[in-house]
mmCIF file of C-alpha atoms in Angstrom:
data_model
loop_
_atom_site.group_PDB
_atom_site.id
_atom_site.type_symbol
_atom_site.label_atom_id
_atom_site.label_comp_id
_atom_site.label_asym_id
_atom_site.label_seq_id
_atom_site.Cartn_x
_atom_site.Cartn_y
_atom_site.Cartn_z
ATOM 1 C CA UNK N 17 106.177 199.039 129.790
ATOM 2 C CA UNK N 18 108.687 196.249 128.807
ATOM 3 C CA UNK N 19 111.806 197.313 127.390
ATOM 4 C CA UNK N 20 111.649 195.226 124.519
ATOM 5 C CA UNK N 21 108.270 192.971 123.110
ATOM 6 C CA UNK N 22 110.111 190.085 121.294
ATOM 7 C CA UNK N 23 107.714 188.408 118.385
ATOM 8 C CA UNK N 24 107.953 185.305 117.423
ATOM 9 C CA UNK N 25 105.442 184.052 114.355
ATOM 10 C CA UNK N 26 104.549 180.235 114.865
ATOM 11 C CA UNK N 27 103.564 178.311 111.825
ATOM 12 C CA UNK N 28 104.037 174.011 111.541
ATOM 13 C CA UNK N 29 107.811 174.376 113.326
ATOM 14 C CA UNK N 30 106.948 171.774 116.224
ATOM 15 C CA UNK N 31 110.078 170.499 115.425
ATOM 16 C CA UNK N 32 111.631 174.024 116.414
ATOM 17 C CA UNK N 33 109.825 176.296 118.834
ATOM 18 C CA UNK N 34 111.119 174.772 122.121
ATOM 19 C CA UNK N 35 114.560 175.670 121.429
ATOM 20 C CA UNK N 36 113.656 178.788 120.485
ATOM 21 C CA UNK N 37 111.106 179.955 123.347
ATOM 22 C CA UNK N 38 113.866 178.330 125.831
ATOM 23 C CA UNK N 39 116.363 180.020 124.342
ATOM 24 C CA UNK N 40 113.818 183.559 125.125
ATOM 25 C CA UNK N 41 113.042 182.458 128.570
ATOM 26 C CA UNK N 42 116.276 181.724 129.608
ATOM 27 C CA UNK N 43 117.492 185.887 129.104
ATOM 28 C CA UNK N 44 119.287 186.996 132.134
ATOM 29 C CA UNK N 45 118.141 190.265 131.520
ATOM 30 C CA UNK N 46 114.171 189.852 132.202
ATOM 31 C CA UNK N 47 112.776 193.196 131.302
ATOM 32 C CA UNK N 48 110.426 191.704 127.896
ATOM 33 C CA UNK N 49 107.531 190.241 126.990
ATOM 34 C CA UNK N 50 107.114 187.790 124.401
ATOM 35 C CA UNK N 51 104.565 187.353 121.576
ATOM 36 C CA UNK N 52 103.633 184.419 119.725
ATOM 37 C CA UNK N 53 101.780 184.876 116.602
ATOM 38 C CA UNK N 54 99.601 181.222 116.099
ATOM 39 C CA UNK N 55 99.215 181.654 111.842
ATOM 40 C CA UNK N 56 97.190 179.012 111.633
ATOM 41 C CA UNK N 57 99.626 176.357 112.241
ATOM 42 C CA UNK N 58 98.710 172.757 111.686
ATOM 43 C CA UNK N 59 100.590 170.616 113.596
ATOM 44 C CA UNK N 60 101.290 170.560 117.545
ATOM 45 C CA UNK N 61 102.964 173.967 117.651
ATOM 46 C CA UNK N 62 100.745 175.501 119.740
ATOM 47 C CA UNK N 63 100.354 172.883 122.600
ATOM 48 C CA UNK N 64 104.491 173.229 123.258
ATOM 49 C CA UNK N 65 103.953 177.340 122.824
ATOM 50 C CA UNK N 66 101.202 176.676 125.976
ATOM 51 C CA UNK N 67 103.658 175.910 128.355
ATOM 52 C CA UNK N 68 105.360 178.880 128.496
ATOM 53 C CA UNK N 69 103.677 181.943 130.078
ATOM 54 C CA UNK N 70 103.769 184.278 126.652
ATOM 55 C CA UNK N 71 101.165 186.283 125.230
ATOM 56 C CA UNK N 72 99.050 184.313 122.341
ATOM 57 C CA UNK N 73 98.098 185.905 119.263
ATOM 58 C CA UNK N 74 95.908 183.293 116.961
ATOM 59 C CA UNK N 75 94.990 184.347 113.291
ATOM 60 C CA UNK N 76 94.193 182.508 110.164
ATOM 61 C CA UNK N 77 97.226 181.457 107.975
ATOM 62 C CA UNK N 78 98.307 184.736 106.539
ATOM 63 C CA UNK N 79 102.006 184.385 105.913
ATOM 64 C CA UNK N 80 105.045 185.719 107.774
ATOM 65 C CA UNK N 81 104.179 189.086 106.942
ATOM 66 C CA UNK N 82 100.713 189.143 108.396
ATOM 67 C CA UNK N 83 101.514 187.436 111.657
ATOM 68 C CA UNK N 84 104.830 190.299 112.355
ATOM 69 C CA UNK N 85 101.934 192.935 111.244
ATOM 70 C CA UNK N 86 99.985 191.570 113.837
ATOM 71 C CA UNK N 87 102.681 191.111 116.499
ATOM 72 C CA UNK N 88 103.484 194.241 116.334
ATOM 73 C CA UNK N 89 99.836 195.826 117.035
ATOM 74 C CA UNK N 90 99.979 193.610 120.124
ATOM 75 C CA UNK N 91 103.695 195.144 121.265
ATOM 76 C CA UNK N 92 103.945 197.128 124.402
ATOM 77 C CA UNK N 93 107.943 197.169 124.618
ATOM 78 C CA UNK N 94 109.566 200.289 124.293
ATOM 79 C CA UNK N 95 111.865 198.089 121.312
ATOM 80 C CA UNK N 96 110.432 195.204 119.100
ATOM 81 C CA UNK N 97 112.438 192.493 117.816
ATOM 82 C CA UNK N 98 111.391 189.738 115.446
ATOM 83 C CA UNK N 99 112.656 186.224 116.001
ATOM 84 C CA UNK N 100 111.853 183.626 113.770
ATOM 85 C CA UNK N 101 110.292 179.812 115.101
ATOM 86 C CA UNK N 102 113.042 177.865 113.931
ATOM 87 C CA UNK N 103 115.990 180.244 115.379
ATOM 88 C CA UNK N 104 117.300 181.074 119.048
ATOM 89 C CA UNK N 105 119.242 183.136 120.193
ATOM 90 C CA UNK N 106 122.167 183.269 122.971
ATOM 91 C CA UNK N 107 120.881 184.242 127.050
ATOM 92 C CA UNK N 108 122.510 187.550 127.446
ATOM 93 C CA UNK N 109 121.547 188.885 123.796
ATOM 94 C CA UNK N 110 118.607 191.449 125.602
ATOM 95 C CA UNK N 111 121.506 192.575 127.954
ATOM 96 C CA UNK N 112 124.027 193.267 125.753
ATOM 97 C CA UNK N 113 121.118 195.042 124.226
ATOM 98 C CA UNK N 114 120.000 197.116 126.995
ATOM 99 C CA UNK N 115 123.722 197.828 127.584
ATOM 100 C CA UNK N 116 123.959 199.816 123.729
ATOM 101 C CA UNK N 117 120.686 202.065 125.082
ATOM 102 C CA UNK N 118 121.999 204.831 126.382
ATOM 103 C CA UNK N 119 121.810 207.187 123.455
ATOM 104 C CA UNK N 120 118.197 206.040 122.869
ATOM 105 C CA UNK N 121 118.698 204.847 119.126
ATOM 106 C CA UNK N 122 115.780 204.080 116.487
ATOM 107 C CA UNK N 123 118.155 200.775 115.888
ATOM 108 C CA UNK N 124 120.015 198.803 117.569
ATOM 109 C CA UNK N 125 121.657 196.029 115.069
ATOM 110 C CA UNK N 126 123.121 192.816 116.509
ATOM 111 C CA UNK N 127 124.935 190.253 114.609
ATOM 112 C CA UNK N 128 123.870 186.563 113.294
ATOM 113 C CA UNK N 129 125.639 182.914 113.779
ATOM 114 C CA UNK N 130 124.467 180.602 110.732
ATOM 115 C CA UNK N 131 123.981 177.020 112.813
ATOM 116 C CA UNK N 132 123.010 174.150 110.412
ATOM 117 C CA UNK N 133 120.449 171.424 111.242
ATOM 118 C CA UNK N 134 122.252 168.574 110.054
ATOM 119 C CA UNK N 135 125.942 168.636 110.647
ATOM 120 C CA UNK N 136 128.228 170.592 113.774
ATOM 121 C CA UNK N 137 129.091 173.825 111.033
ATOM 122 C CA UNK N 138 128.713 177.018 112.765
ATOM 123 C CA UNK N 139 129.542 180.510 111.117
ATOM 124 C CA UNK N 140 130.352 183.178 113.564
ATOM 125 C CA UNK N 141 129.781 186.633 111.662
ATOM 126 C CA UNK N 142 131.655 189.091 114.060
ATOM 127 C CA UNK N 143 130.913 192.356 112.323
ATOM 128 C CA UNK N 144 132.492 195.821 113.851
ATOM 129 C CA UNK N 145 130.344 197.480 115.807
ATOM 130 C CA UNK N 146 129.568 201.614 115.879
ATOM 131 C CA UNK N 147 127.611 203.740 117.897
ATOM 132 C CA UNK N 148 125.490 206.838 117.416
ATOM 133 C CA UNK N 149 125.308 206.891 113.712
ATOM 134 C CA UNK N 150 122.553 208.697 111.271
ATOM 135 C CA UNK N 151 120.482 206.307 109.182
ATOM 136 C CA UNK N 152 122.364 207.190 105.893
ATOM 137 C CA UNK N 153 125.858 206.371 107.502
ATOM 138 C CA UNK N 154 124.971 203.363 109.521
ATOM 139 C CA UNK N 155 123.296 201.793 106.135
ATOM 140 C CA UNK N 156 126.329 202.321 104.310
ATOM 141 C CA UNK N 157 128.170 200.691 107.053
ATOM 142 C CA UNK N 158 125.530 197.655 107.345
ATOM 143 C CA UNK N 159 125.578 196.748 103.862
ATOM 144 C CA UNK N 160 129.288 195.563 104.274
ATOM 145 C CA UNK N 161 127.742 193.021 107.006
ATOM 146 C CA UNK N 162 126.939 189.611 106.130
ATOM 147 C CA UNK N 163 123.071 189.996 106.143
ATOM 148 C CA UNK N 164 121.566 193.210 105.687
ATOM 149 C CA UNK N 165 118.126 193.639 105.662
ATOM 150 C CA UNK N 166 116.878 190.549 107.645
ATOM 151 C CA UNK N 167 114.379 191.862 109.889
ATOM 152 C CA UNK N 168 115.758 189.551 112.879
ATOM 153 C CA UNK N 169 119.152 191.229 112.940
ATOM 154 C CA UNK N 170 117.669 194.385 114.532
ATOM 155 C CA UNK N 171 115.824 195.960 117.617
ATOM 156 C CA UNK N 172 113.619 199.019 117.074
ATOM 157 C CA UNK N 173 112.130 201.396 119.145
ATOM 158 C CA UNK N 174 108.526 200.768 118.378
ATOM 159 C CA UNK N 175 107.593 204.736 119.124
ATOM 160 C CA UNK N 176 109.810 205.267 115.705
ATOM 161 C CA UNK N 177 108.630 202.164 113.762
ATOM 162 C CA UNK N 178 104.990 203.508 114.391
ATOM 163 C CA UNK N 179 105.627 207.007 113.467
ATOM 164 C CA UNK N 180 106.845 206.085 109.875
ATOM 165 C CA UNK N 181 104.324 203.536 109.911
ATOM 166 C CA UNK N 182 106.160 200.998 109.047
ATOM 167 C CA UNK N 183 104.896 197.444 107.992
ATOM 168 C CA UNK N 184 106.033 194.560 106.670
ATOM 169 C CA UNK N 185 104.329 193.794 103.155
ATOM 170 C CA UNK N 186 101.730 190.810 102.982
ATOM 171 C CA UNK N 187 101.533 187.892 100.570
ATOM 172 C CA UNK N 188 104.662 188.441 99.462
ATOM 173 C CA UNK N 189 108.129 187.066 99.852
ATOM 174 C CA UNK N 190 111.366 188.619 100.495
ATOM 175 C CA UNK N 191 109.328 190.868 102.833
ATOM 176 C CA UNK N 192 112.443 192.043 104.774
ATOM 177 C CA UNK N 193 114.157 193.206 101.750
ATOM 178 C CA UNK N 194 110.646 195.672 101.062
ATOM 179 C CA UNK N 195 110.998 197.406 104.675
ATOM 180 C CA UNK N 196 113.911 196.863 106.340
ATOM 181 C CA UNK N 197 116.131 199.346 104.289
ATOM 182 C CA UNK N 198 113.835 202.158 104.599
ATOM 183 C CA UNK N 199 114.106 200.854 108.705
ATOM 184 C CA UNK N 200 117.779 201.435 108.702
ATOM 185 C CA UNK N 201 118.261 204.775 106.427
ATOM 186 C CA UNK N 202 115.011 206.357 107.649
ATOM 187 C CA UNK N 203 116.789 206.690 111.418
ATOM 188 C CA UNK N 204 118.004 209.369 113.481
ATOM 189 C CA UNK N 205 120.509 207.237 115.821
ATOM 190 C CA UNK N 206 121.801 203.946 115.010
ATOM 191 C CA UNK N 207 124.119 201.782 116.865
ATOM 192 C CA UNK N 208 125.634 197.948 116.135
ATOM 193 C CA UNK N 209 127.270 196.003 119.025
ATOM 194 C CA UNK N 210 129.485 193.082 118.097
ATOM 195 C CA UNK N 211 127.672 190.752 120.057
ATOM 196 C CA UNK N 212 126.908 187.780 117.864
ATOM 197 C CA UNK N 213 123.118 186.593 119.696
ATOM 198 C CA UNK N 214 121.362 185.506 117.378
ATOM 199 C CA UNK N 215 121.433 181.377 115.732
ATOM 200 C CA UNK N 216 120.176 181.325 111.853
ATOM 201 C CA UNK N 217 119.293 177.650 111.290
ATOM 202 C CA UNK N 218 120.013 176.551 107.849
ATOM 203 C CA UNK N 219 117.182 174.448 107.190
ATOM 204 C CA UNK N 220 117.088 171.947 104.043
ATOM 205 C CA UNK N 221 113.425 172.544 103.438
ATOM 206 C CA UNK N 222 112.870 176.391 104.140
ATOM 207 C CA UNK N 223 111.608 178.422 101.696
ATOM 208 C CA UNK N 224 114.702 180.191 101.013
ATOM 209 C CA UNK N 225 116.189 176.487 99.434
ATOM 210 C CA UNK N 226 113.071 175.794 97.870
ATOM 211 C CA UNK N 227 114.025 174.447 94.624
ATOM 212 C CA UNK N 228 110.532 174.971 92.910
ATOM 213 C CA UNK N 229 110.859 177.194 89.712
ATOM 214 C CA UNK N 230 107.675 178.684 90.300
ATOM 215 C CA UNK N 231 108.302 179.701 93.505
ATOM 216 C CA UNK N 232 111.346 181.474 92.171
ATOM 217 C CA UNK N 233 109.172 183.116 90.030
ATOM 218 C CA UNK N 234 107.502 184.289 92.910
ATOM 219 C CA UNK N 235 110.037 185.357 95.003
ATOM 220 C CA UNK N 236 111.814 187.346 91.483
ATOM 221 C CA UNK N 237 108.243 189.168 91.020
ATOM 222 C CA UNK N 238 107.942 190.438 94.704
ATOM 223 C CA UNK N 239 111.768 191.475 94.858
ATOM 224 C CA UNK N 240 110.728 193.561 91.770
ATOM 225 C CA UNK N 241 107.364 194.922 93.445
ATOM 226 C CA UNK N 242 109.545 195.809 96.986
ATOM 227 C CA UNK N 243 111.940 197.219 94.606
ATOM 228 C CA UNK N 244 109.669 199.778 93.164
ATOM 229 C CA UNK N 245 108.149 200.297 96.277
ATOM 230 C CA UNK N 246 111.226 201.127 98.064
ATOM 231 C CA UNK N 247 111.989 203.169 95.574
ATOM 232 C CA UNK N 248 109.039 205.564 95.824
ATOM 233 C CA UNK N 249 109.284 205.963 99.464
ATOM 234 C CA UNK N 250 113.065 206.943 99.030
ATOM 235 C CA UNK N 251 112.061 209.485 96.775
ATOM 236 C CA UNK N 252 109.645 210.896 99.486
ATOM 237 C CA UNK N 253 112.746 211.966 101.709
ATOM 238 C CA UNK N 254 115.443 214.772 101.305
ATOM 239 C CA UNK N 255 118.128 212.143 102.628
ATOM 240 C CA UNK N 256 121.104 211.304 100.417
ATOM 241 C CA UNK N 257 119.528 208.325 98.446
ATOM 242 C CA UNK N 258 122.363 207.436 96.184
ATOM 243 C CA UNK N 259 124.162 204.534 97.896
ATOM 244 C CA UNK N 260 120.530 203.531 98.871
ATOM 245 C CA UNK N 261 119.135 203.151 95.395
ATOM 246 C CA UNK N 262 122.338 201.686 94.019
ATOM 247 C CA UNK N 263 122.381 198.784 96.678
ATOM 248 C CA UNK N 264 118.420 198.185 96.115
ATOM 249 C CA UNK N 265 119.204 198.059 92.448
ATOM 250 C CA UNK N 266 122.038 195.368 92.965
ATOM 251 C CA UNK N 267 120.005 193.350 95.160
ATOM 252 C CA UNK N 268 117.251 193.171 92.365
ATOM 253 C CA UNK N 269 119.909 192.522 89.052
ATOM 254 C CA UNK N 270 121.156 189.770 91.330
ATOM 255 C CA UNK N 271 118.379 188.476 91.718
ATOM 256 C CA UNK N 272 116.950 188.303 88.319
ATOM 257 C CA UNK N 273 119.762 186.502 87.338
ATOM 258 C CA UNK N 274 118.546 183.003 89.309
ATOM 259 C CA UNK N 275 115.311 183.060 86.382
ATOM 260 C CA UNK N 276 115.665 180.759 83.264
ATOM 261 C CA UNK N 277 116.152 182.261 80.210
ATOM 262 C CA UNK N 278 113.151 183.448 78.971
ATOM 263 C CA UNK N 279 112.036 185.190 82.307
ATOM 264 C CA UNK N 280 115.615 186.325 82.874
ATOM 265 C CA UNK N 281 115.188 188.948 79.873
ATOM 266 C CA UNK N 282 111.469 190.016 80.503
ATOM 267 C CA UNK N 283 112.881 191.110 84.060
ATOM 268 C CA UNK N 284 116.073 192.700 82.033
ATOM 269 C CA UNK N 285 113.947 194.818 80.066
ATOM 270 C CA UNK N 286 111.369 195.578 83.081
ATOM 271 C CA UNK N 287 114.815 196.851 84.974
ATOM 272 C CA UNK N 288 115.995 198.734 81.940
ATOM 273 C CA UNK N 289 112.535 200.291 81.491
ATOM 274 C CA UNK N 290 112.824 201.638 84.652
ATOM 275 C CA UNK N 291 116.609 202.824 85.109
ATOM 276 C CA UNK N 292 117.062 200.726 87.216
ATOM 277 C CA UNK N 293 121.207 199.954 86.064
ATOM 278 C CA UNK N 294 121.212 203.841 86.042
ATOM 279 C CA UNK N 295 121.471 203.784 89.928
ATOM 280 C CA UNK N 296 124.542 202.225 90.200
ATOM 281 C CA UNK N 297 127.151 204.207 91.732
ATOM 282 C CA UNK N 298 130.185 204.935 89.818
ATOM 283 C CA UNK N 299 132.193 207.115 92.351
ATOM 284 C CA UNK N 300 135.288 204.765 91.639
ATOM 285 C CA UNK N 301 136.863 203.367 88.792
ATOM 286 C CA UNK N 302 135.702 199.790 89.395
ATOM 287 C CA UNK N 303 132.407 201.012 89.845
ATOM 288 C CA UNK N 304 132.526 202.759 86.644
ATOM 289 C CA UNK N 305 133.677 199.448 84.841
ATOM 290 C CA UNK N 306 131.291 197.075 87.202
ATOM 291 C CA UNK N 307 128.173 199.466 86.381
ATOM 292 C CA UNK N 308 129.274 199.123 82.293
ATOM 293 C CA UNK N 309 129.305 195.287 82.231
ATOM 294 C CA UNK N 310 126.518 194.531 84.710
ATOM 295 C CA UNK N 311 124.509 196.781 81.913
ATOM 296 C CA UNK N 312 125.483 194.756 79.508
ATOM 297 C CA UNK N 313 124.700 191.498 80.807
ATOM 298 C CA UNK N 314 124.369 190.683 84.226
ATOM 299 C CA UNK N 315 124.301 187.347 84.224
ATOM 300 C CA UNK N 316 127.455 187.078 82.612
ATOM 301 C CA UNK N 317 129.305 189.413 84.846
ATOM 302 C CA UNK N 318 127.829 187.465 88.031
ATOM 303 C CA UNK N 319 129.221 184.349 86.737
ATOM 304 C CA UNK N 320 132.365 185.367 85.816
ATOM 305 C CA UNK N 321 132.554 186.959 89.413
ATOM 306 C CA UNK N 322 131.811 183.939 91.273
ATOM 307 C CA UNK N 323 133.634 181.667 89.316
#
């Protein structure tokens, strides 16, 4: 058995997927195996994903979803990490990885450079690390990070990922946000190391910067769906939910707030509807007074924020 199975979903990134399966093969610690999920890319992906000497998974387009899903059925590492096509990440990330084992943690979280495709701008996000934390403490610690619930920030024992049988949603966006929480808070032993391995690219035409209203649409409506979902599984649990459900439910309010006008208050009364503003913690005074305006208009206090 591998120590970790490393999965990397391949769809029309020819422009991308050498760096990143170098960047794999090049690991000074050599102890993986690497999985490439073909979902039914259309370009020459695939013939640059043949030289390398990694197991092939080939599917019909299915989305990103679909092709981690399958990934993961394929995984025979004792920890799975997901890498996106376009990223890469740094040659001694799996050691420094192996190296933060020792307790034998559900989680292991690592942190993220931003590198952008068209200029020299890098980001370095050098978050504290801990060690040995419950899932309820080391979310409440993570959500102070930079990115939180990207699924590529993390390894996993797959042993624990099975158990809770966990899976990423399909045909929908924002999938990491709809599992990834329930990852983190749903674990007996969590650890973070410092070590900043992984390279985000900031791509001008990714789906994140789409500029398409209806695909905002799209993304708005799934947030909402993951949001109900992860909200029902919470509920399954005796663990201390409230810091979970009030950083779910500011996730969503923020993100209703990117809809036109119209939309914007269908989604406000959906969120009303369902409490959602009643999750917000007000254990502090600006809590208290952030939870009161948000419920009054949230796009007004997110504005005013960021101004």
């Amino acid at each position: 058995m591998p120590k970790f199975s490393i999965i990397v979903p391949v769809y029309n990134v020819e422009k991308y997927i050498e760096k990143c399966l170098d960047s794999i093969e090049k690991q000074t610690f050599k102890d993986y195996e690497v999985i490439v999920v073909n979902d039914g890319t259309l370009d020459n992906s695939m013939d640059i994903v043949k030289k390398y000497d990694f197991k092939i998974v080939n599917q019909k387009n299915k989305g990103l979803s679909a092709a981690r899903n399958s990934g993961v059925k394929k995984a025979s590492g004792e920890y799975i990490i997901f890498i996106d096509s376009d990223d890469y990440i740094d040659k001694d990330l799996l050691k420094k990885l192996n190296d933060s084992l020792s307790n034998n943690p559900d989680v292991v979280r690592f942190q993220i450079r931003e590198v952008f495709e068209d200029s020299d701008k890098v980001i370095n996000y050098k978050e504290n690390s801990f060690n040995n934390k419950n899932g309820v403490d080391a979310f409440k610690l993570i959500t102070g990070y930079h990115f939180v619930e990207n699924a590529w920030c993390y390894a996993i024992r797959k042993d624990y990922y099975l158990k809770n049988k966990f899976k990423f949603a399909e045909g929908m966006i924002h999938e990491d946000y709809g599992l990834i929480p329930l990852v983190i808070i749903k674990a007996s032993v969590v650890n973070s190391i410092s070590y900043v391995g992984y390279n985000y690219l900031q791509r001008s035409n990714s789906i994140m910067s789409n500029k398409d209203y209806s695909k905002t649409l799209k993304k708005v409506d799934d947030f909402y769906n993951h949001y109900n979902y992860l909200i029902s599984e919470i509920d399954k649990t005796d663990l201390d939910k409230a810091y979970f459900k009030s950083f779910i439910s500011n996730s969503l309010i923020i993100k209703i707030c990117e809809l036109k006008n119209k939309d914007y208050k269908k989604y406000l009364k959906l969120l009303r509807k369902n409490k959602a503003f009643d999750n917000i913690l007000v254990d502090t005074f600006s809590r208290r007074i952030k939870k009161i305006l948000v419920s009054i208009s949230p796009k007004i206090y997110y504005k005013i924020r960021n101004d």
